[in-house]
PDB file of C-alpha atoms in Angstrom:
ATOM      1  CA  MET U 295       0.187  -0.161   0.264  1.00 57.00           C
ATOM      2  CA  GLU U 296       3.207   2.497   0.808  1.00 60.00           C
ATOM      3  CA  LYS U 297       4.504   2.227  -2.539  1.00 62.00           C
ATOM      4  CA  ASN U 298       0.955   2.833  -3.959  1.00 66.00           C
ATOM      5  CA  ASN U 299       0.358   5.269  -2.278  1.00 71.00           C
ATOM      6  CA  ASN U 300       4.322   6.590  -3.338  1.00 78.00           C
ATOM      7  CA  ARG U 301       4.062   6.140  -6.751  1.00 79.00           C
ATOM      8  CA  SER U 302       1.014   8.375  -6.189  1.00 82.00           C
ATOM      9  CA  LEU U 303       2.855  10.793  -5.694  1.00 84.00           C
ATOM     10  CA  VAL U 304       5.806  10.241  -8.053  1.00 86.00           C
ATOM     11  CA  GLY U 305       2.626  10.671 -10.903  1.00 87.00           C
ATOM     12  CA  LEU U 306       1.013  13.945  -9.280  1.00 87.00           C
ATOM     13  CA  GLY U 307       5.106  15.230  -8.750  1.00 89.00           C
ATOM     14  CA  LEU U 308       4.635  14.542 -12.904  1.00 90.00           C
ATOM     15  CA  LEU U 309       1.451  16.058 -13.856  1.00 90.00           C
ATOM     16  CA  LEU U 310       2.199  19.027 -11.499  1.00 90.00           C
ATOM     17  CA  ILE U 311       5.511  19.778 -13.803  1.00 92.00           C
ATOM     18  CA  THR U 312       3.447  19.295 -16.816  1.00 90.00           C
ATOM     19  CA  ALA U 313       0.805  21.754 -15.866  1.00 89.00           C
ATOM     20  CA  PHE U 314       2.958  24.433 -13.977  1.00 90.00           C
ATOM     21  CA  VAL U 315       4.990  24.842 -18.631  1.00 91.00           C
ATOM     22  CA  TRP U 316       1.259  24.093 -20.167  1.00 86.00           C
ATOM     23  CA  GLY U 317       0.721  27.177 -18.292  1.00 86.00           C
ATOM     24  CA  PHE U 318       3.068  28.722 -18.170  1.00 88.00           C
ATOM     25  CA  GLY U 319       2.801  28.478 -22.637  1.00 86.00           C
ATOM     26  CA  PHE U 320      -0.499  29.977 -22.736  1.00 81.00           C
ATOM     27  CA  VAL U 321       2.217  32.889 -22.407  1.00 83.00           C
ATOM     28  CA  ALA U 322       3.896  31.422 -25.084  1.00 87.00           C
ATOM     29  CA  GLN U 323       1.107  31.414 -27.877  1.00 85.00           C
ATOM     30  CA  SER U 324      -0.142  34.563 -26.777  1.00 80.00           C
ATOM     31  CA  ILE U 325       3.336  36.277 -28.746  1.00 85.00           C
ATOM     32  CA  GLY U 326       2.851  33.421 -30.933  1.00 87.00           C
ATOM     33  CA  ALA U 327      -0.233  34.127 -31.451  1.00 84.00           C
ATOM     34  CA  ASP U 328       1.358  38.256 -32.892  1.00 84.00           C
ATOM     35  CA  TYR U 329       3.105  36.887 -36.122  1.00 90.00           C
ATOM     36  CA  VAL U 330       2.186  32.840 -36.974  1.00 89.00           C
ATOM     37  CA  GLY U 331      -0.822  31.608 -38.461  1.00 90.00           C
ATOM     38  CA  ALA U 332      -2.655  29.293 -35.287  1.00 91.00           C
ATOM     39  CA  TYR U 333      -1.398  25.461 -37.950  1.00 94.00           C
ATOM     40  CA  THR U 334       2.191  27.355 -38.843  1.00 94.00           C
ATOM     41  CA  PHE U 335       2.508  27.645 -35.003  1.00 94.00           C
ATOM     42  CA  LEU U 336       1.354  24.157 -33.981  1.00 93.00           C
ATOM     43  CA  ALA U 337       2.840  22.767 -37.048  1.00 95.00           C
ATOM     44  CA  VAL U 338       6.623  24.223 -36.432  1.00 94.00           C
ATOM     45  CA  ARG U 339       5.965  23.160 -32.303  1.00 92.00           C
ATOM     46  CA  ASN U 340       5.515  19.765 -32.741  1.00 92.00           C
ATOM     47  CA  TRP U 341       7.982  19.468 -35.839  1.00 94.00           C
ATOM     48  CA  ILE U 342      10.574  20.927 -32.754  1.00 93.00           C
ATOM     49  CA  SER U 343       8.555  18.728 -30.322  1.00 89.00           C
ATOM     50  CA  PHE U 344       8.860  14.840 -32.521  1.00 92.00           C
ATOM     51  CA  PHE U 345      12.403  15.626 -33.102  1.00 92.00           C
ATOM     52  CA  LEU U 346      13.506  16.404 -29.295  1.00 88.00           C
ATOM     53  CA  LEU U 347      12.672  12.991 -28.233  1.00 86.00           C
ATOM     54  CA  ILE U 348      14.572  10.745 -31.320  1.00 88.00           C
ATOM     55  CA  PRO U 349      17.458  11.497 -28.465  1.00 86.00           C
ATOM     56  CA  VAL U 350      16.264  10.703 -25.260  1.00 79.00           C
ATOM     57  CA  ILE U 351      14.353   7.250 -26.419  1.00 83.00           C
ATOM     58  CA  ARG U 352      17.500   6.842 -27.655  1.00 83.00           C
ATOM     59  CA  LEU U 353      18.969   7.072 -24.156  1.00 80.00           C
ATOM     60  CA  LEU U 354      16.737   5.937 -22.828  1.00 73.00           C
ATOM     61  CA  ASP U 355      17.232   2.423 -24.486  1.00 77.00           C
ATOM     62  CA  VAL U 356      20.908   2.656 -23.786  1.00 79.00           C
ATOM     63  CA  TYR U 357      20.144   3.121 -19.961  1.00 72.00           C
ATOM     64  CA  ALA U 358      17.525   0.574 -19.969  1.00 70.00           C
ATOM     65  CA  LEU U 359      19.222  -1.700 -21.715  1.00 77.00           C
ATOM     66  CA  ARG U 360      22.667  -1.142 -19.249  1.00 75.00           C
ATOM     67  CA  ARG U 361      19.711  -2.624 -16.850  1.00 69.00           C
ATOM     68  CA  GLY U 362      19.167  -5.377 -18.663  1.00 65.00           C
ATOM     69  CA  GLN U 363      15.880  -4.373 -19.614  1.00 56.00           C
ATOM     70  CA  LYS U 364      14.900  -4.316 -23.421  1.00 52.00           C
ATOM     71  CA  GLN U 365      13.708  -0.759 -23.829  1.00 50.00           C
ATOM     72  CA  ILE U 366      12.627   1.451 -21.361  1.00 47.00           C
ATOM     73  CA  THR U 367       8.831   0.904 -20.426  1.00 47.00           C
ATOM     74  CA  VAL U 368       7.657   3.161 -16.731  1.00 44.00           C
ATOM     75  CA  GLU U 369       5.843   0.364 -17.053  1.00 45.00           C
ATOM     76  CA  SER U 370       3.624   0.777 -20.119  1.00 42.00           C
ATOM     77  CA  ALA U 371       4.596  -2.399 -22.687  1.00 46.00           C
ATOM     78  CA  LYS U 372       4.606  -5.487 -22.262  1.00 52.00           C
ATOM     79  CA  GLU U 373       8.228  -7.065 -22.663  1.00 54.00           C
ATOM     80  CA  ASN U 374       7.110 -11.137 -23.975  1.00 56.00           C
ATOM     81  CA  GLU U 375       4.673  -9.134 -26.718  1.00 60.00           C
ATOM     82  CA  ASP U 376       5.521  -9.937 -30.358  1.00 65.00           C
ATOM     83  CA  PRO U 377       7.671  -7.123 -31.988  1.00 69.00           C
ATOM     84  CA  VAL U 378       5.286  -6.539 -34.738  1.00 70.00           C
ATOM     85  CA  ARG U 379       1.665  -6.310 -32.249  1.00 75.00           C
ATOM     86  CA  LYS U 380       3.929  -4.524 -29.859  1.00 76.00           C
ATOM     87  CA  GLY U 381       4.711  -1.865 -32.750  1.00 80.00           C
ATOM     88  CA  LYS U 382       1.211  -1.855 -33.989  1.00 85.00           C
ATOM     89  CA  LYS U 383       0.140  -0.956 -31.395  1.00 86.00           C
ATOM     90  CA  LEU U 384       1.729   1.912 -31.046  1.00 88.00           C
ATOM     91  CA  TRP U 385       1.146   2.956 -34.060  1.00 90.00           C
ATOM     92  CA  ILE U 386      -2.690   3.490 -33.686  1.00 91.00           C
ATOM     93  CA  ALA U 387      -2.582   4.459 -30.095  1.00 90.00           C
ATOM     94  CA  GLY U 388       0.103   7.277 -31.803  1.00 89.00           C
ATOM     95  CA  LEU U 389      -2.749   8.264 -34.586  1.00 93.00           C
ATOM     96  CA  ILE U 390      -5.676   7.787 -32.563  1.00 94.00           C
ATOM     97  CA  CYS U 391      -4.124  10.343 -29.891  1.00 92.00           C
ATOM     98  CA  GLY U 392      -1.927  11.998 -31.929  1.00 93.00           C
ATOM     99  CA  VAL U 393      -5.327  13.051 -34.154  1.00 95.00           C
ATOM    100  CA  PHE U 394      -7.839  14.184 -30.056  1.00 94.00           C
ATOM    101  CA  LEU U 395      -4.602  16.278 -29.357  1.00 93.00           C
ATOM    102  CA  PHE U 396      -3.791  18.015 -33.034  1.00 95.00           C
ATOM    103  CA  ALA U 397      -7.728  18.652 -32.530  1.00 95.00           C
ATOM    104  CA  GLY U 398      -8.024  19.996 -29.293  1.00 93.00           C
ATOM    105  CA  SER U 399      -4.985  21.774 -29.089  1.00 91.00           C
ATOM    106  CA  ALA U 400      -5.789  23.694 -33.475  1.00 93.00           C
ATOM    107  CA  THR U 401      -8.954  24.709 -31.402  1.00 93.00           C
ATOM    108  CA  GLN U 402      -7.560  26.619 -28.332  1.00 89.00           C
ATOM    109  CA  GLN U 403      -5.244  28.136 -31.089  1.00 85.00           C
ATOM    110  CA  ILE U 404      -7.935  29.432 -33.106  1.00 87.00           C
ATOM    111  CA  GLY U 405     -10.673  29.811 -30.440  1.00 83.00           C
ATOM    112  CA  ILE U 406      -8.024  31.815 -28.132  1.00 78.00           C
ATOM    113  CA  ALA U 407      -8.374  34.147 -31.407  1.00 74.00           C
ATOM    114  CA  TYR U 408     -11.915  35.253 -31.248  1.00 77.00           C
ATOM    115  CA  THR U 409     -11.905  36.004 -27.277  1.00 73.00           C
ATOM    116  CA  THR U 410     -10.359  36.495 -23.640  1.00 69.00           C
ATOM    117  CA  THR U 411      -7.388  34.826 -23.076  1.00 70.00           C
ATOM    118  CA  ALA U 412      -9.085  34.086 -18.985  1.00 68.00           C
ATOM    119  CA  LYS U 413     -11.989  32.629 -20.653  1.00 72.00           C
ATOM    120  CA  ALA U 414     -10.137  30.487 -22.933  1.00 74.00           C
ATOM    121  CA  GLY U 415      -8.241  29.340 -19.460  1.00 75.00           C
ATOM    122  CA  PHE U 416     -11.663  28.406 -18.204  1.00 72.00           C
ATOM    123  CA  LEU U 417     -13.399  26.922 -20.928  1.00 78.00           C
ATOM    124  CA  THR U 418      -9.731  24.963 -21.611  1.00 81.00           C
ATOM    125  CA  SER U 419     -10.216  23.493 -18.132  1.00 78.00           C
ATOM    126  CA  MET U 420     -13.787  22.009 -18.596  1.00 77.00           C
ATOM    127  CA  TYR U 421     -12.217  18.769 -19.327  1.00 79.00           C
ATOM    128  CA  VAL U 422     -11.217  18.652 -15.696  1.00 73.00           C
ATOM    129  CA  VAL U 423     -15.378  18.259 -15.571  1.00 75.00           C
ATOM    130  CA  ILE U 424     -15.287  16.343 -18.960  1.00 78.00           C
ATOM    131  CA  VAL U 425     -12.915  13.581 -18.005  1.00 77.00           C
ATOM    132  CA  PRO U 426     -14.212  11.638 -15.072  1.00 74.00           C
ATOM    133  CA  VAL U 427     -18.216  12.129 -16.672  1.00 74.00           C
ATOM    134  CA  ILE U 428     -16.684  10.027 -20.080  1.00 78.00           C
ATOM    135  CA  TYR U 429     -14.677   8.104 -17.501  1.00 73.00           C
ATOM    136  CA  ALA U 430     -18.148   7.105 -15.068  1.00 71.00           C
ATOM    137  CA  ILE U 431     -19.900   6.298 -18.408  1.00 72.00           C
ATOM    138  CA  ILE U 432     -17.655   3.788 -20.646  1.00 74.00           C
ATOM    139  CA  LYS U 433     -16.103   2.629 -17.401  1.00 67.00           C
ATOM    140  CA  LYS U 434     -16.934   2.642 -13.231  1.00 64.00           C
ATOM    141  CA  GLY U 435     -18.994   4.656 -11.420  1.00 67.00           C
ATOM    142  CA  ILE U 436     -16.420   7.180  -9.469  1.00 68.00           C
ATOM    143  CA  GLY U 437     -16.678   8.313  -6.074  1.00 72.00           C
ATOM    144  CA  VAL U 438     -17.911  11.295  -3.564  1.00 78.00           C
ATOM    145  CA  LYS U 439     -15.026  12.383  -2.877  1.00 73.00           C
ATOM    146  CA  VAL U 440     -13.735  12.932  -6.815  1.00 73.00           C
ATOM    147  CA  TRP U 441     -17.213  14.868  -7.922  1.00 80.00           C
ATOM    148  CA  VAL U 442     -16.769  17.051  -5.692  1.00 84.00           C
ATOM    149  CA  SER U 443     -12.786  17.760  -5.741  1.00 78.00           C
ATOM    150  CA  VAL U 444     -14.119  18.697  -9.569  1.00 81.00           C
ATOM    151  CA  ILE U 445     -17.015  21.115  -8.491  1.00 87.00           C
ATOM    152  CA  LEU U 446     -13.728  22.322  -5.690  1.00 86.00           C
ATOM    153  CA  ALA U 447     -11.736  22.545  -9.451  1.00 81.00           C
ATOM    154  CA  VAL U 448     -14.868  24.406 -11.290  1.00 82.00           C
ATOM    155  CA  ALA U 449     -15.522  26.855  -8.890  1.00 86.00           C
ATOM    156  CA  GLY U 450     -11.310  28.077  -8.752  1.00 80.00           C
ATOM    157  CA  LEU U 451     -11.097  28.483 -11.935  1.00 77.00           C
ATOM    158  CA  TYR U 452     -13.654  30.294 -12.564  1.00 79.00           C
ATOM    159  CA  LEU U 453     -12.582  32.613  -9.037  1.00 81.00           C
ATOM    160  CA  LEU U 454      -9.046  32.471 -11.422  1.00 72.00           C
ATOM    161  CA  CYS U 455     -10.583  33.395 -14.541  1.00 71.00           C
ATOM    162  CA  ILE U 456     -13.851  34.474 -15.693  1.00 71.00           C
ATOM    163  CA  LYS U 457     -14.604  38.322 -15.052  1.00 66.00           C
ATOM    164  CA  ASP U 458     -17.599  40.478 -15.355  1.00 66.00           C
ATOM    165  CA  GLY U 459     -20.005  37.341 -16.812  1.00 64.00           C
ATOM    166  CA  PHE U 460     -20.069  34.864 -18.619  1.00 64.00           C
ATOM    167  CA  THR U 461     -21.131  34.744 -22.542  1.00 60.00           C
ATOM    168  CA  LEU U 462     -21.029  32.094 -24.655  1.00 62.00           C
ATOM    169  CA  GLY U 463     -19.339  34.031 -28.261  1.00 70.00           C
ATOM    170  CA  LYS U 464     -17.850  31.943 -31.406  1.00 76.00           C
ATOM    171  CA  GLY U 465     -14.423  31.587 -29.483  1.00 79.00           C
ATOM    172  CA  ASP U 466     -15.962  31.169 -26.206  1.00 78.00           C
ATOM    173  CA  THR U 467     -18.102  27.650 -28.745  1.00 81.00           C
ATOM    174  CA  ILE U 468     -14.346  26.704 -30.550  1.00 88.00           C
ATOM    175  CA  VAL U 469     -12.526  26.511 -27.073  1.00 84.00           C
ATOM    176  CA  LEU U 470     -15.529  24.427 -25.506  1.00 83.00           C
ATOM    177  CA  ILE U 471     -14.635  22.396 -27.709  1.00 90.00           C
ATOM    178  CA  CYS U 472     -11.096  21.837 -28.020  1.00 92.00           C
ATOM    179  CA  ALA U 473     -12.281  20.868 -23.705  1.00 88.00           C
ATOM    180  CA  LEU U 474     -14.382  17.701 -24.978  1.00 91.00           C
ATOM    181  CA  PHE U 475     -11.195  16.721 -27.721  1.00 94.00           C
ATOM    182  CA  PHE U 476      -8.547  17.214 -24.597  1.00 90.00           C
ATOM    183  CA  ALA U 477     -11.029  15.589 -22.066  1.00 87.00           C
ATOM    184  CA  LEU U 478     -10.665  11.785 -24.923  1.00 90.00           C
ATOM    185  CA  GLN U 479      -6.884  12.609 -25.549  1.00 89.00           C
ATOM    186  CA  ILE U 480      -6.497  12.243 -22.202  1.00 83.00           C
ATOM    187  CA  LEU U 481      -8.310   9.600 -21.903  1.00 85.00           C
ATOM    188  CA  PHE U 482      -7.135   7.741 -24.825  1.00 87.00           C
ATOM    189  CA  VAL U 483      -3.599   7.965 -22.695  1.00 84.00           C
ATOM    190  CA  ASP U 484      -5.192   5.811 -20.143  1.00 81.00           C
ATOM    191  CA  LYS U 485      -5.997   3.148 -22.216  1.00 83.00           C
ATOM    192  CA  PHE U 486      -3.156   2.737 -24.382  1.00 85.00           C
ATOM    193  CA  VAL U 487      -0.433   3.580 -21.552  1.00 79.00           C
ATOM    194  CA  PRO U 488      -1.409   0.119 -19.752  1.00 81.00           C
ATOM    195  CA  GLU U 489       0.560  -1.355 -22.652  1.00 81.00           C
ATOM    196  CA  VAL U 490       3.025   1.039 -24.921  1.00 83.00           C
ATOM    197  CA  ASP U 491       5.657   2.260 -24.328  1.00 82.00           C
ATOM    198  CA  ALA U 492       4.884   5.781 -23.289  1.00 80.00           C
ATOM    199  CA  VAL U 493       7.597   7.839 -24.343  1.00 81.00           C
ATOM    200  CA  ARG U 494       7.512   6.631 -28.402  1.00 87.00           C
ATOM    201  CA  LEU U 495       3.748   7.494 -27.746  1.00 87.00           C
ATOM    202  CA  SER U 496       4.014  10.507 -26.604  1.00 84.00           C
ATOM    203  CA  GLN U 497       6.787  10.579 -29.703  1.00 88.00           C
ATOM    204  CA  LEU U 498       3.745  10.191 -31.947  1.00 92.00           C
ATOM    205  CA  GLN U 499       1.376  12.217 -31.224  1.00 91.00           C
ATOM    206  CA  PHE U 500       3.931  14.614 -31.861  1.00 91.00           C
ATOM    207  CA  LEU U 501       4.718  12.752 -35.809  1.00 94.00           C
ATOM    208  CA  ILE U 502       1.195  13.381 -36.331  1.00 95.00           C
ATOM    209  CA  VAL U 503       0.198  16.461 -34.048  1.00 94.00           C
ATOM    210  CA  ALA U 504       2.898  18.095 -36.553  1.00 95.00           C
ATOM    211  CA  VAL U 505       1.849  16.456 -40.300  1.00 96.00           C
ATOM    212  CA  LEU U 506      -1.647  17.668 -39.691  1.00 96.00           C
ATOM    213  CA  SER U 507      -0.281  21.148 -38.307  1.00 96.00           C
ATOM    214  CA  THR U 508       1.524  20.877 -41.791  1.00 96.00           C
ATOM    215  CA  VAL U 509      -0.578  20.039 -44.000  1.00 96.00           C
ATOM    216  CA  PHE U 510      -3.686  22.486 -42.987  1.00 95.00           C
ATOM    217  CA  MET U 511      -1.264  25.459 -43.056  1.00 95.00           C
ATOM    218  CA  PHE U 512      -0.088  24.959 -46.453  1.00 94.00           C
ATOM    219  CA  VAL U 513      -3.108  24.681 -47.462  1.00 94.00           C
ATOM    220  CA  LEU U 514      -5.240  27.604 -44.947  1.00 93.00           C
ATOM    221  CA  GLU U 515      -1.668  30.155 -44.503  1.00 91.00           C
ATOM    222  CA  LYS U 516       0.483  31.371 -46.176  1.00 89.00           C
ATOM    223  CA  PRO U 517       3.428  31.084 -43.404  1.00 87.00           C
ATOM    224  CA  THR U 518       7.053  33.102 -43.780  1.00 91.00           C
ATOM    225  CA  TRP U 519      10.440  32.568 -42.554  1.00 92.00           C
ATOM    226  CA  GLU U 520      10.737  35.742 -41.490  1.00 92.00           C
ATOM    227  CA  ALA U 521       7.117  35.617 -38.833  1.00 92.00           C
ATOM    228  CA  ILE U 522       8.198  32.266 -38.185  1.00 92.00           C
ATOM    229  CA  TYR U 523      11.730  33.593 -37.343  1.00 93.00           C
ATOM    230  CA  ALA U 524       9.855  35.779 -34.775  1.00 92.00           C
ATOM    231  CA  ALA U 525       8.157  34.515 -33.088  1.00 91.00           C
ATOM    232  CA  LEU U 526      11.008  31.640 -32.654  1.00 92.00           C
ATOM    233  CA  PRO U 527      11.423  32.185 -28.767  1.00 93.00           C
ATOM    234  CA  ALA U 528       7.537  30.998 -27.996  1.00 93.00           C
ATOM    235  CA  ILE U 529       8.433  28.336 -31.011  1.00 92.00           C
ATOM    236  CA  LEU U 530      10.225  26.940 -28.491  1.00 94.00           C
ATOM    237  CA  TYR U 531       9.026  27.474 -25.095  1.00 93.00           C
ATOM    238  CA  ALA U 532       5.830  25.652 -26.601  1.00 90.00           C
ATOM    239  CA  GLY U 533       8.165  23.395 -28.725  1.00 90.00           C
ATOM    240  CA  ILE U 534      10.552  22.369 -26.418  1.00 91.00           C
ATOM    241  CA  VAL U 535       8.959  22.658 -22.381  1.00 91.00           C
ATOM    242  CA  SER U 536       5.135  22.629 -22.709  1.00 88.00           C
ATOM    243  CA  SER U 537       5.141  19.983 -25.631  1.00 80.00           C
ATOM    244  CA  GLY U 538       8.830  18.253 -25.663  1.00 77.00           C
ATOM    245  CA  VAL U 539       8.210  17.768 -21.479  1.00 83.00           C
ATOM    246  CA  GLY U 540       4.733  18.870 -20.086  1.00 82.00           C
ATOM    247  CA  TYR U 541       3.498  15.787 -23.071  1.00 74.00           C
ATOM    248  CA  THR U 542       5.456  13.924 -22.119  1.00 75.00           C
ATOM    249  CA  LEU U 543       5.888  13.931 -18.324  1.00 84.00           C
ATOM    250  CA  GLN U 544       1.451  13.576 -18.699  1.00 79.00           C
ATOM    251  CA  ILE U 545       1.811  10.042 -20.091  1.00 74.00           C
ATOM    252  CA  VAL U 546       4.122   8.893 -17.986  1.00 80.00           C
ATOM    253  CA  GLY U 547       2.832  10.471 -14.940  1.00 84.00           C
ATOM    254  CA  GLN U 548      -0.836   9.008 -15.675  1.00 77.00           C
ATOM    255  CA  THR U 549       0.080   5.320 -15.536  1.00 78.00           C
ATOM    256  CA  MET U 550       0.615   6.179 -12.110  1.00 83.00           C
ATOM    257  CA  VAL U 551      -2.639   7.796 -10.719  1.00 83.00           C
ATOM    258  CA  SER U 552      -5.344   7.567 -12.021  1.00 78.00           C
ATOM    259  CA  PRO U 553      -7.634   9.386 -15.066  1.00 72.00           C
ATOM    260  CA  THR U 554      -9.670  11.781 -12.880  1.00 70.00           C
ATOM    261  CA  VAL U 555      -7.347  12.006 -10.599  1.00 77.00           C
ATOM    262  CA  GLY U 556      -5.225  13.084 -14.014  1.00 78.00           C
ATOM    263  CA  GLY U 557      -6.981  15.098 -15.371  1.00 72.00           C
ATOM    264  CA  ILE U 558      -7.927  17.463 -11.951  1.00 76.00           C
ATOM    265  CA  THR U 559      -4.106  17.964 -11.064  1.00 81.00           C
ATOM    266  CA  MET U 560      -3.760  19.159 -15.281  1.00 77.00           C
ATOM    267  CA  SER U 561      -6.785  22.247 -14.788  1.00 74.00           C
ATOM    268  CA  LEU U 562      -3.868  23.001 -13.043  1.00 81.00           C
ATOM    269  CA  GLU U 563      -2.071  24.848 -16.385  1.00 81.00           C
ATOM    270  CA  SER U 564      -4.762  27.412 -15.946  1.00 78.00           C
ATOM    271  CA  VAL U 565      -3.807  28.641 -12.768  1.00 79.00           C
ATOM    272  CA  PHE U 566      -0.056  29.050 -13.460  1.00 83.00           C
ATOM    273  CA  ALA U 567      -1.045  30.145 -16.894  1.00 80.00           C
ATOM    274  CA  ALA U 568      -1.994  33.162 -14.190  1.00 77.00           C
ATOM    275  CA  LEU U 569       0.915  33.033 -12.904  1.00 80.00           C
ATOM    276  CA  GLY U 570       2.507  33.647 -16.356  1.00 81.00           C
ATOM    277  CA  GLY U 571       1.634  36.328 -16.542  1.00 78.00           C
ATOM    278  CA  TRP U 572       1.710  37.973 -14.549  1.00 78.00           C
ATOM    279  CA  ILE U 573       5.587  36.842 -14.222  1.00 82.00           C
ATOM    280  CA  VAL U 574       6.074  37.571 -16.930  1.00 82.00           C
ATOM    281  CA  LEU U 575       3.880  40.014 -18.876  1.00 73.00           C
ATOM    282  CA  GLY U 576       2.997  41.843 -16.112  1.00 75.00           C
ATOM    283  CA  GLN U 577      -0.396  41.606 -14.960  1.00 69.00           C
ATOM    284  CA  LEU U 578      -1.008  41.230 -11.574  1.00 70.00           C
ATOM    285  CA  LEU U 579      -3.201  38.788  -9.639  1.00 70.00           C
ATOM    286  CA  THR U 580      -6.296  40.061  -7.145  1.00 77.00           C
ATOM    287  CA  GLY U 581      -7.592  38.996  -4.740  1.00 82.00           C
ATOM    288  CA  ARG U 582     -10.639  36.969  -6.262  1.00 80.00           C
ATOM    289  CA  GLU U 583      -7.562  35.805  -8.660  1.00 76.00           C
ATOM    290  CA  PHE U 584      -5.564  34.125  -5.777  1.00 76.00           C
ATOM    291  CA  ALA U 585      -8.996  33.120  -3.965  1.00 85.00           C
ATOM    292  CA  GLY U 586      -9.588  30.413  -7.337  1.00 81.00           C
ATOM    293  CA  CYS U 587      -6.188  29.550  -6.525  1.00 77.00           C
ATOM    294  CA  ALA U 588      -7.112  28.432  -2.959  1.00 82.00           C
ATOM    295  CA  VAL U 589      -9.376  26.852  -3.655  1.00 84.00           C
ATOM    296  CA  MET U 590      -8.017  24.438  -7.385  1.00 77.00           C
ATOM    297  CA  PHE U 591      -4.707  23.816  -4.358  1.00 75.00           C
ATOM    298  CA  ALA U 592      -7.987  22.159  -2.409  1.00 80.00           C
ATOM    299  CA  ALA U 593      -9.518  20.245  -4.814  1.00 79.00           C
ATOM    300  CA  ILE U 594      -6.080  18.514  -5.615  1.00 68.00           C
ATOM    301  CA  ILE U 595      -5.101  18.147  -2.750  1.00 68.00           C
ATOM    302  CA  LEU U 596      -8.915  15.895  -1.495  1.00 74.00           C
ATOM    303  CA  ALA U 597      -8.372  14.048  -4.449  1.00 66.00           C
ATOM    304  CA  GLN U 598      -5.401  12.267  -3.003  1.00 57.00           C
ATOM    305  CA  ILE U 599      -6.209  12.037   0.144  1.00 63.00           C
ATOM    306  CA  PRO U 600      -7.090   8.740   1.168  1.00 58.00           C
ATOM    307  CA  ILE U 601     -11.085   9.748   3.015  1.00 56.00           C
ATOM    308  CA  GLY U 602     -10.426   5.542   3.921  1.00 53.00           C
ATOM    309  CA  HIS U 603      -8.129   6.110   5.598  1.00 45.00           C
ATOM    310  CA  PHE U 604     -10.207   8.498   7.840  1.00 43.00           C
ATOM    311  CA  VAL U 605     -13.548   7.065   7.454  1.00 46.00           C
ATOM    312  CA  ARG U 606     -13.749   4.141   9.649  1.00 43.00           C
ATOM    313  CA  ARG U 607     -16.126   2.076   7.031  1.00 43.00           C
ATOM    314  CA  LYS U 608     -18.823  -0.747   8.251  1.00 41.00           C
ATOM    315  CA  ARG U 609     -17.267  -3.974   5.723  1.00 42.00           C
ATOM    316  CA  THR U 610     -19.937  -6.703   5.231  1.00 38.00           C
ATOM    317  CA  PRO U 611     -18.377 -10.036   3.360  1.00 38.00           C
ATOM    318  CA  GLY U 612     -19.443  -9.610   0.189  1.00 40.00           C
ATOM    319  CA  LEU U 613     -20.034  -6.213  -0.535  1.00 34.00           C
ATOM    320  CA  GLU U 614     -17.686  -4.272   0.374  1.00 36.00           C
ATOM    321  CA  THR U 615     -16.711  -0.948  -1.184  1.00 33.00           C
ATOM    322  CA  SER U 616     -13.648  -0.986  -3.155  1.00 33.00           C
ATOM    323  CA  GLU U 617     -10.805   1.996  -2.982  1.00 34.00           C
ATOM    324  CA  ALA U 618     -11.243   2.637  -6.516  1.00 36.00           C
ATOM    325  CA  ASN U 619     -14.536   3.875  -6.378  1.00 38.00           C
ATOM    326  CA  ASP U 620     -13.607   6.342  -2.603  1.00 40.00           C
ATOM    327  CA  GLY U 621     -11.385   8.041  -5.371  1.00 41.00           C
TER     328      GLY U 621
END
């Protein structure tokens, strides 16, 4: 039990780092949008991420071989599975997860142009609600504790991001759609990571997004080297840190926690986005925004607390409640 708790804490830490780099990625996206179109930004960003992981995977494989393993798996690949079957499964996983990642990233970047950053942050993070709803429908029920955490997370995001009322315009609708795509991407990652290599899955996602973005870039936009060069600092951060590091840590971290807890933790990107706006762009946090941060962290803590350790439950033989449904 203690080993599982330690594993969950490690996963939580990785997903918190993911939320941090994604949050500051909003700043990079905002800066990059001043110079290049959405698909140009995504194309360059994801090609960088794809090529970045080539030497990383090589180093991980060398490290694994020295330890007497076939490949670095992070408990994600079945050692005795046929290599051809394993490769096919990896490509299927990469294609599915990559398509949803592309759809989410593209709709987010497009929607930001038609709405405020605050609303975009709130609406994007609505995947924190969508994940457990879909998960409960297709797999199993979710405990009361997690639902309370979801409500707290949404309340915190509202306090943090929404100002002066709430209207759902064109950009809001597009960004809300992106939340659905991100929720599906999270759930498919959760489905595939026990069966495929996590880091290779991350790389394949970037390849799919890069290829699709490149196609749309040439069809719908007119990219120039001058514009790309002007946006390069923002693209490099987004490609190396936000995508290369963030999405890889997401995949590894999700092997250690439930998808609902993972979704809530990663929703903290809105908190870090606000901090990034303050530090980089000079946007000060109000008392209400600080309150939102506090509520969000409360949701994370609640989602991780093993309630069963503090509440004595009456157990009837054959009718014991599982820990999974307790949170």
